[in-house]
Structure formats: C-alpha cells, structure tokens
PDB file of C-alpha atoms in Angstrom:
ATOM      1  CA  UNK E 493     163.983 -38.394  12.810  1.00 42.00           C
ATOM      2  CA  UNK E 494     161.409 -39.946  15.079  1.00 39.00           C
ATOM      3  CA  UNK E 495     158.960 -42.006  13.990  1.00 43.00           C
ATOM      4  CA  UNK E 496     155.104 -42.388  14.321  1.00 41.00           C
ATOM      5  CA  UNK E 497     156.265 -45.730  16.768  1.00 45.00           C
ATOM      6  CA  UNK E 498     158.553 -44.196  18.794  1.00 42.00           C
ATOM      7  CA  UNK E 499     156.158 -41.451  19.474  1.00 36.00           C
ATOM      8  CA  UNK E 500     153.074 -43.861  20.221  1.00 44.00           C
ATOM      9  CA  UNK E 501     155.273 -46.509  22.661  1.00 46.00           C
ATOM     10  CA  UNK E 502     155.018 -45.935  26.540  1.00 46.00           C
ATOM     11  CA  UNK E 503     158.033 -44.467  27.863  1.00 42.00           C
ATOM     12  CA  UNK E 504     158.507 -47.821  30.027  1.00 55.00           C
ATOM     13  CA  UNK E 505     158.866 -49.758  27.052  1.00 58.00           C
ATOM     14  CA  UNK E 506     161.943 -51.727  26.690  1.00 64.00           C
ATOM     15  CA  UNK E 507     163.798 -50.987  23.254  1.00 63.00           C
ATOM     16  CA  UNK E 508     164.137 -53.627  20.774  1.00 71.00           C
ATOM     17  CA  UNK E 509     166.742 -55.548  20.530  1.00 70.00           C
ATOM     18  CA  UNK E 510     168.147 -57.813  17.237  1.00 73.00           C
ATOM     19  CA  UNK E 511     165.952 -60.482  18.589  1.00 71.00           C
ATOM     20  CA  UNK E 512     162.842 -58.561  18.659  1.00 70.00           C
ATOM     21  CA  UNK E 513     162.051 -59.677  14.843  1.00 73.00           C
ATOM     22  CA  UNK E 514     162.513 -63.622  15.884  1.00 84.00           C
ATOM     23  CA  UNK E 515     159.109 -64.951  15.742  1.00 85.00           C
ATOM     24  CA  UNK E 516     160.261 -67.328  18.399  1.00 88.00           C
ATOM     25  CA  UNK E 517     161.782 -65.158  20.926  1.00 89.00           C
ATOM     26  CA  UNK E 518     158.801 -62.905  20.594  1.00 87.00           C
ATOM     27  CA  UNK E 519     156.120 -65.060  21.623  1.00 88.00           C
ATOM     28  CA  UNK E 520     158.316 -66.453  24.534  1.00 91.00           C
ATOM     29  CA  UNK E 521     158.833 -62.480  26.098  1.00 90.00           C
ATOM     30  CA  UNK E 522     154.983 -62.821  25.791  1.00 90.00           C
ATOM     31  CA  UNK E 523     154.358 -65.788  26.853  1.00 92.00           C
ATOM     32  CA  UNK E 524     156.629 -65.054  30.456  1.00 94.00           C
ATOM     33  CA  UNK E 525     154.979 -61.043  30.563  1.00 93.00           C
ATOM     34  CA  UNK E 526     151.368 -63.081  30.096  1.00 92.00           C
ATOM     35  CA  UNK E 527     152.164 -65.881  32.337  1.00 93.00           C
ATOM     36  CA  UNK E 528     153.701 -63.891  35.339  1.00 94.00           C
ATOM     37  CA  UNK E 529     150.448 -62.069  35.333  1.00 95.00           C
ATOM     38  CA  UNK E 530     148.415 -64.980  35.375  1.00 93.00           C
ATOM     39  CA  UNK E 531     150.514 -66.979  37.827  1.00 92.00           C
ATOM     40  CA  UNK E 532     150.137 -64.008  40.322  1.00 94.00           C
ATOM     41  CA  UNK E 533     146.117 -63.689  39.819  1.00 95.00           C
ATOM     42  CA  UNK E 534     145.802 -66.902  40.017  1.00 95.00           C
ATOM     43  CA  UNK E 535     148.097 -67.311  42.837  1.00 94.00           C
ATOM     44  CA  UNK E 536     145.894 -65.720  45.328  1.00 93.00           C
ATOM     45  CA  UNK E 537     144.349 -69.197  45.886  1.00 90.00           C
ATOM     46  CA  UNK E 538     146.593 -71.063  45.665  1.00 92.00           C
ATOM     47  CA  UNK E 539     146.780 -72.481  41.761  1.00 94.00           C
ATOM     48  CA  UNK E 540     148.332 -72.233  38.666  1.00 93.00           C
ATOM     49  CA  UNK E 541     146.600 -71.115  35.402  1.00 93.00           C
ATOM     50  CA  UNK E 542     146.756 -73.691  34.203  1.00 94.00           C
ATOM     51  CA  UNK E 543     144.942 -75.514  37.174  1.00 96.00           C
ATOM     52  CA  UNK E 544     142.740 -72.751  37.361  1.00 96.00           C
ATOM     53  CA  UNK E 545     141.803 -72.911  33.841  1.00 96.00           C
ATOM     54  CA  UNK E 546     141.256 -77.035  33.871  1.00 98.00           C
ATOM     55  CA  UNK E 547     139.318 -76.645  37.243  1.00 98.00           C
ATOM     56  CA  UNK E 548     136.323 -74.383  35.318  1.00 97.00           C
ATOM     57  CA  UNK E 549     136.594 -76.821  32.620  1.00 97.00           C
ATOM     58  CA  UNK E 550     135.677 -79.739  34.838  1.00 98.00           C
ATOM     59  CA  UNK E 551     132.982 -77.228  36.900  1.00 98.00           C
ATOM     60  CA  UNK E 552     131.449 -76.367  33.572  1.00 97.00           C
ATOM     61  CA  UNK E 553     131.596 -79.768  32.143  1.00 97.00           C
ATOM     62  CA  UNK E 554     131.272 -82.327  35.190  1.00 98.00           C
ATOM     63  CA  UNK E 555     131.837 -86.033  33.433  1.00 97.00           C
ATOM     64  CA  UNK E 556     134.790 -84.669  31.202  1.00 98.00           C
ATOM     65  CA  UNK E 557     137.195 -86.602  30.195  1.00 97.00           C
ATOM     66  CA  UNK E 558     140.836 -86.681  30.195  1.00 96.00           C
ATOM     67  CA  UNK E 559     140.726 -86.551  26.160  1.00 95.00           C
ATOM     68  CA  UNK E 560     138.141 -83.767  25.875  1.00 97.00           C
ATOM     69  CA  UNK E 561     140.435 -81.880  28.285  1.00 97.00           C
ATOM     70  CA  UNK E 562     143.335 -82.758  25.940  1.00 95.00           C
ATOM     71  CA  UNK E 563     141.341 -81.232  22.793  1.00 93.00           C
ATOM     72  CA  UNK E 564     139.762 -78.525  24.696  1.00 93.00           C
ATOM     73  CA  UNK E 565     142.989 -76.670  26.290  1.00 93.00           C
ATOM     74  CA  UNK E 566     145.782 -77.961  23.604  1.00 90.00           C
ATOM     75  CA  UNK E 567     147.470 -79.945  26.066  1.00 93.00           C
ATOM     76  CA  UNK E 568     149.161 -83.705  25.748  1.00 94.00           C
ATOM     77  CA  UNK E 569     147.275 -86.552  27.294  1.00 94.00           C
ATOM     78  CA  UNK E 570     150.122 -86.881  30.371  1.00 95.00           C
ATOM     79  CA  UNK E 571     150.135 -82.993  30.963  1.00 96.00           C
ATOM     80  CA  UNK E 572     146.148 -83.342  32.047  1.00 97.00           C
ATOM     81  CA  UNK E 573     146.866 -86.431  34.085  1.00 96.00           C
ATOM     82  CA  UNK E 574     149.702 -84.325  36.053  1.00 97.00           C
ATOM     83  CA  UNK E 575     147.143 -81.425  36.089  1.00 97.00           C
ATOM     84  CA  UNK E 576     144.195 -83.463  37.452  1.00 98.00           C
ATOM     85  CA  UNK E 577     146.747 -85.610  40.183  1.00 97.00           C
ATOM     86  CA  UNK E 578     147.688 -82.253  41.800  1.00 97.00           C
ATOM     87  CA  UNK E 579     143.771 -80.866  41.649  1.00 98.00           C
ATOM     88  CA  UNK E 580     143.021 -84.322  43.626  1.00 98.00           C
ATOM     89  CA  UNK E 581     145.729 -83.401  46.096  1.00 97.00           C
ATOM     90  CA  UNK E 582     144.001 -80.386  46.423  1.00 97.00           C
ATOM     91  CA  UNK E 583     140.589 -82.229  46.827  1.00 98.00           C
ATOM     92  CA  UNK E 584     139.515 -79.699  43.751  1.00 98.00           C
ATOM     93  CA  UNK E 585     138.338 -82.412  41.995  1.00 98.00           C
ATOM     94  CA  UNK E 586     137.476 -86.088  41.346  1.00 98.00           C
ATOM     95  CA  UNK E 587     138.150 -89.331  38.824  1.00 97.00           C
ATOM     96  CA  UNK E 588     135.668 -91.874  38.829  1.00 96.00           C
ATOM     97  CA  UNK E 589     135.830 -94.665  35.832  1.00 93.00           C
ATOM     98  CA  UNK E 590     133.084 -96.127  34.161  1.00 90.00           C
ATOM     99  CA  UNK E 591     134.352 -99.038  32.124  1.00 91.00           C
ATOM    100  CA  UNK E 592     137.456 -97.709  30.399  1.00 91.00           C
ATOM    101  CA  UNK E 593     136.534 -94.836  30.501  1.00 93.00           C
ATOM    102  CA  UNK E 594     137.687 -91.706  33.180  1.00 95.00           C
ATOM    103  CA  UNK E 595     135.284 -88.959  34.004  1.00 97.00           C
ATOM    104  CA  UNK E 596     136.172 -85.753  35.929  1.00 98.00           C
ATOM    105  CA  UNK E 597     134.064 -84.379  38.575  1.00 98.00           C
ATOM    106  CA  UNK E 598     134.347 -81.375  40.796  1.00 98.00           C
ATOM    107  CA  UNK E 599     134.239 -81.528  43.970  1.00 98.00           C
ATOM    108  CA  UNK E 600     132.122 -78.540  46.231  1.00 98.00           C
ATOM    109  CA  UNK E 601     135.311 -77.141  46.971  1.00 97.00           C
ATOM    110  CA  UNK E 602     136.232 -77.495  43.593  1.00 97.00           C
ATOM    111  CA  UNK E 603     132.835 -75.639  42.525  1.00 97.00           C
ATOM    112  CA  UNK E 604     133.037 -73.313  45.013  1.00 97.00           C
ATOM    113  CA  UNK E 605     136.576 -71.912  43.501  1.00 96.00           C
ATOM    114  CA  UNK E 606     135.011 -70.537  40.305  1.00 96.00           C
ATOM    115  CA  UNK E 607     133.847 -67.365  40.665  1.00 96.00           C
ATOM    116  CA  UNK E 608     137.504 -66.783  42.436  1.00 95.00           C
ATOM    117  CA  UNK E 609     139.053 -67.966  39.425  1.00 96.00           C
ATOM    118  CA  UNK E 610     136.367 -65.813  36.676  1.00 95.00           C
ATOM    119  CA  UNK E 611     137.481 -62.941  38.971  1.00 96.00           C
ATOM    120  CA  UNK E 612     141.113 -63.715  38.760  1.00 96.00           C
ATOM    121  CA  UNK E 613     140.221 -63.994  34.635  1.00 94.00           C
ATOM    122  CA  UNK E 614     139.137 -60.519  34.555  1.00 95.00           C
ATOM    123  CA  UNK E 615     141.494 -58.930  36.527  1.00 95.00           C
ATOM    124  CA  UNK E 616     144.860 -60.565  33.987  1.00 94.00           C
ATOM    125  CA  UNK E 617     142.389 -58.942  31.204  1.00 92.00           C
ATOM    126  CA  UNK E 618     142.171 -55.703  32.520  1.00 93.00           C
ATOM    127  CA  UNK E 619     146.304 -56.363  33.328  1.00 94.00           C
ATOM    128  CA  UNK E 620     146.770 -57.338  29.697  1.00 91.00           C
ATOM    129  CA  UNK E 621     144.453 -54.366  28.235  1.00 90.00           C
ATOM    130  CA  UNK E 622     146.001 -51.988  29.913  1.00 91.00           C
ATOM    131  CA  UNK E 623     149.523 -53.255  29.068  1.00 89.00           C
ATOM    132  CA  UNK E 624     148.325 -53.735  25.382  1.00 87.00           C
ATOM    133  CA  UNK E 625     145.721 -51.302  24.931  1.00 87.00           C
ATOM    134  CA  UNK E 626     141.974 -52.227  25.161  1.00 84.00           C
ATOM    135  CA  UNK E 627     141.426 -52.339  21.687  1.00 81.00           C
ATOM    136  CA  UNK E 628     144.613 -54.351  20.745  1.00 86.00           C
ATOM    137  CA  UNK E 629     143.877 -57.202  23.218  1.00 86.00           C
ATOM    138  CA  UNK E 630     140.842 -59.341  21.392  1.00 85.00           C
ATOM    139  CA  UNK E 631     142.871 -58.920  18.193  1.00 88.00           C
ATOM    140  CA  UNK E 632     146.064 -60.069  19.511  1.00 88.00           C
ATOM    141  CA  UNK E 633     144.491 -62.927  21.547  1.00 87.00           C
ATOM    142  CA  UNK E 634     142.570 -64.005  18.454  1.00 90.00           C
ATOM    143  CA  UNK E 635     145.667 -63.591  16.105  1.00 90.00           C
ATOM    144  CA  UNK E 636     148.061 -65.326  18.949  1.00 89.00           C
ATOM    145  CA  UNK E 637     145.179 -68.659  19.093  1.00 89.00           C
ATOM    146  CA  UNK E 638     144.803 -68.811  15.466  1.00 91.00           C
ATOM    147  CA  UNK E 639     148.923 -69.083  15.098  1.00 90.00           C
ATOM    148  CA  UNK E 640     149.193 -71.294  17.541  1.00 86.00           C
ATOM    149  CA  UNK E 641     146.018 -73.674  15.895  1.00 86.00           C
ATOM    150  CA  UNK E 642     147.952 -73.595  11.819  1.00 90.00           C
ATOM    151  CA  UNK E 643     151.275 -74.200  13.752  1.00 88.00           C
ATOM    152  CA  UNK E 644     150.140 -76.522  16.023  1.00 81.00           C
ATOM    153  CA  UNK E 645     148.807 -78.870  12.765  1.00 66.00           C
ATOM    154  CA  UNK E 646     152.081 -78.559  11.191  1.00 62.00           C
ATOM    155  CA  UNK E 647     153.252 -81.181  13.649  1.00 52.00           C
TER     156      UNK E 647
END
C-alpha cells in the first residue's frame, strides 16, 4: 500500500535510510545539500558564505565589532577573527582599534560586493524553495534557527 508520502515525494528523492530518523544525521545531509548551494552562489566571486554573510554584516554595520559579529552570526570569537584575516587579504574589509576596542570597516571594494552577494542570497532561496517547496522554506528556516537557538543554550 502506498502512502500519502510516497505519493507527494519527487521521484529524485533519495529513500530513507535507518539513519533518516537521527536528529543528528539529518541536519548534517541538510546542512551539506544547503551549504553546497551556498558555497557555489557564493562562489561566483570568489567567497564563502560565510564571508559573504560577515562582509554585509560589516557593510550594514560599519564600526562592528568582533563580539557583535560573534552574537550576531552564532559564531566563536576565533572563527570571526579567521573570517575577518582572510576578508583583509581580500582587501574586503578593514580593523582599526580605538582603545581596546576593534571596529570593522568595509572597504569600497568591500561595499561594492553587496548587491553581488543579496543577489547570490536570492538565488540559494529560490534553490532551496524549489528543492523544499515555496511554502515549506520560511517554516523550515524558522523551525531549523529556533533549534539551533534552545540547543545552542544547552551548552
């Protein structure tokens, strides 16, 4: 007997396996699917997602600091500092200290990157909708972040 799921998957799903009910094996398949899509989009010029996503942080915010970065994309203190080394490399973007503290600053290049990178945003949305379905992907997303924010406190 075939049931309402079977009917309503894309015949290029995969089929599940014993793992598929493993919370953490789950969100890793997604998290590769999600990422491979991002890194490709965001490829196109030449940075991660994760530099991509930090660079319109530091456009939208000039003056931010390593810590609001931190609290603002989930990320430990060292993984920004990596981040922000390789966007100087790049000449994305700038530190300048005032007393003990470090501000972030982007640089015109820097600025000049983000409509690429809102462009590259919307096309992995489209990518993920039409993997998903359009009216799965908010839900998912906001399920996904709110997981990750109760697990996240656990530690």
């Amino acid at each position: 007997m075939t049931t309402a799921n079977e009917i309503n998957k894309p015949a290029t799903c995969k089929p599940d396996t014993r793992l598929s009910a493993c919370l953490l094996f789950s969100a890793n398949a997604l998290a590769r699917a999600i990422t491979a899509i991002g890194d490709e989009e965001f490829g196109r010029f030449g940075l991660s997602y994760s530099h991509a996503y930090l660079l319109c942080e530091v456009v939208d915010q000039p003056g931010v600091t390593p810590s609001q970065l931190s609290e603002t994309m989930y990320l430990t203190p060292s993984t920004i500092t990596r981040l922000v080394e390789k966007l100087e490399l790049k000449q994305l973007v700038r530190r300048e200290s005032e007393g003990k503290k470090t501000l972030i600053y982007p640089t015109p290049q820097g600025e000049t990157l983000r409509p690429a990178i809102a462009e590259a945003q919307q096309r992995a949305t489209v990518r993920y909708a039409q993997a998903v379905g359009e009216e799965n992907i908010q839900s998912l997303t906001q399920h996904v972040f709110r997981a990750a924010r109760a697990l996240g406190q656990e530690n």
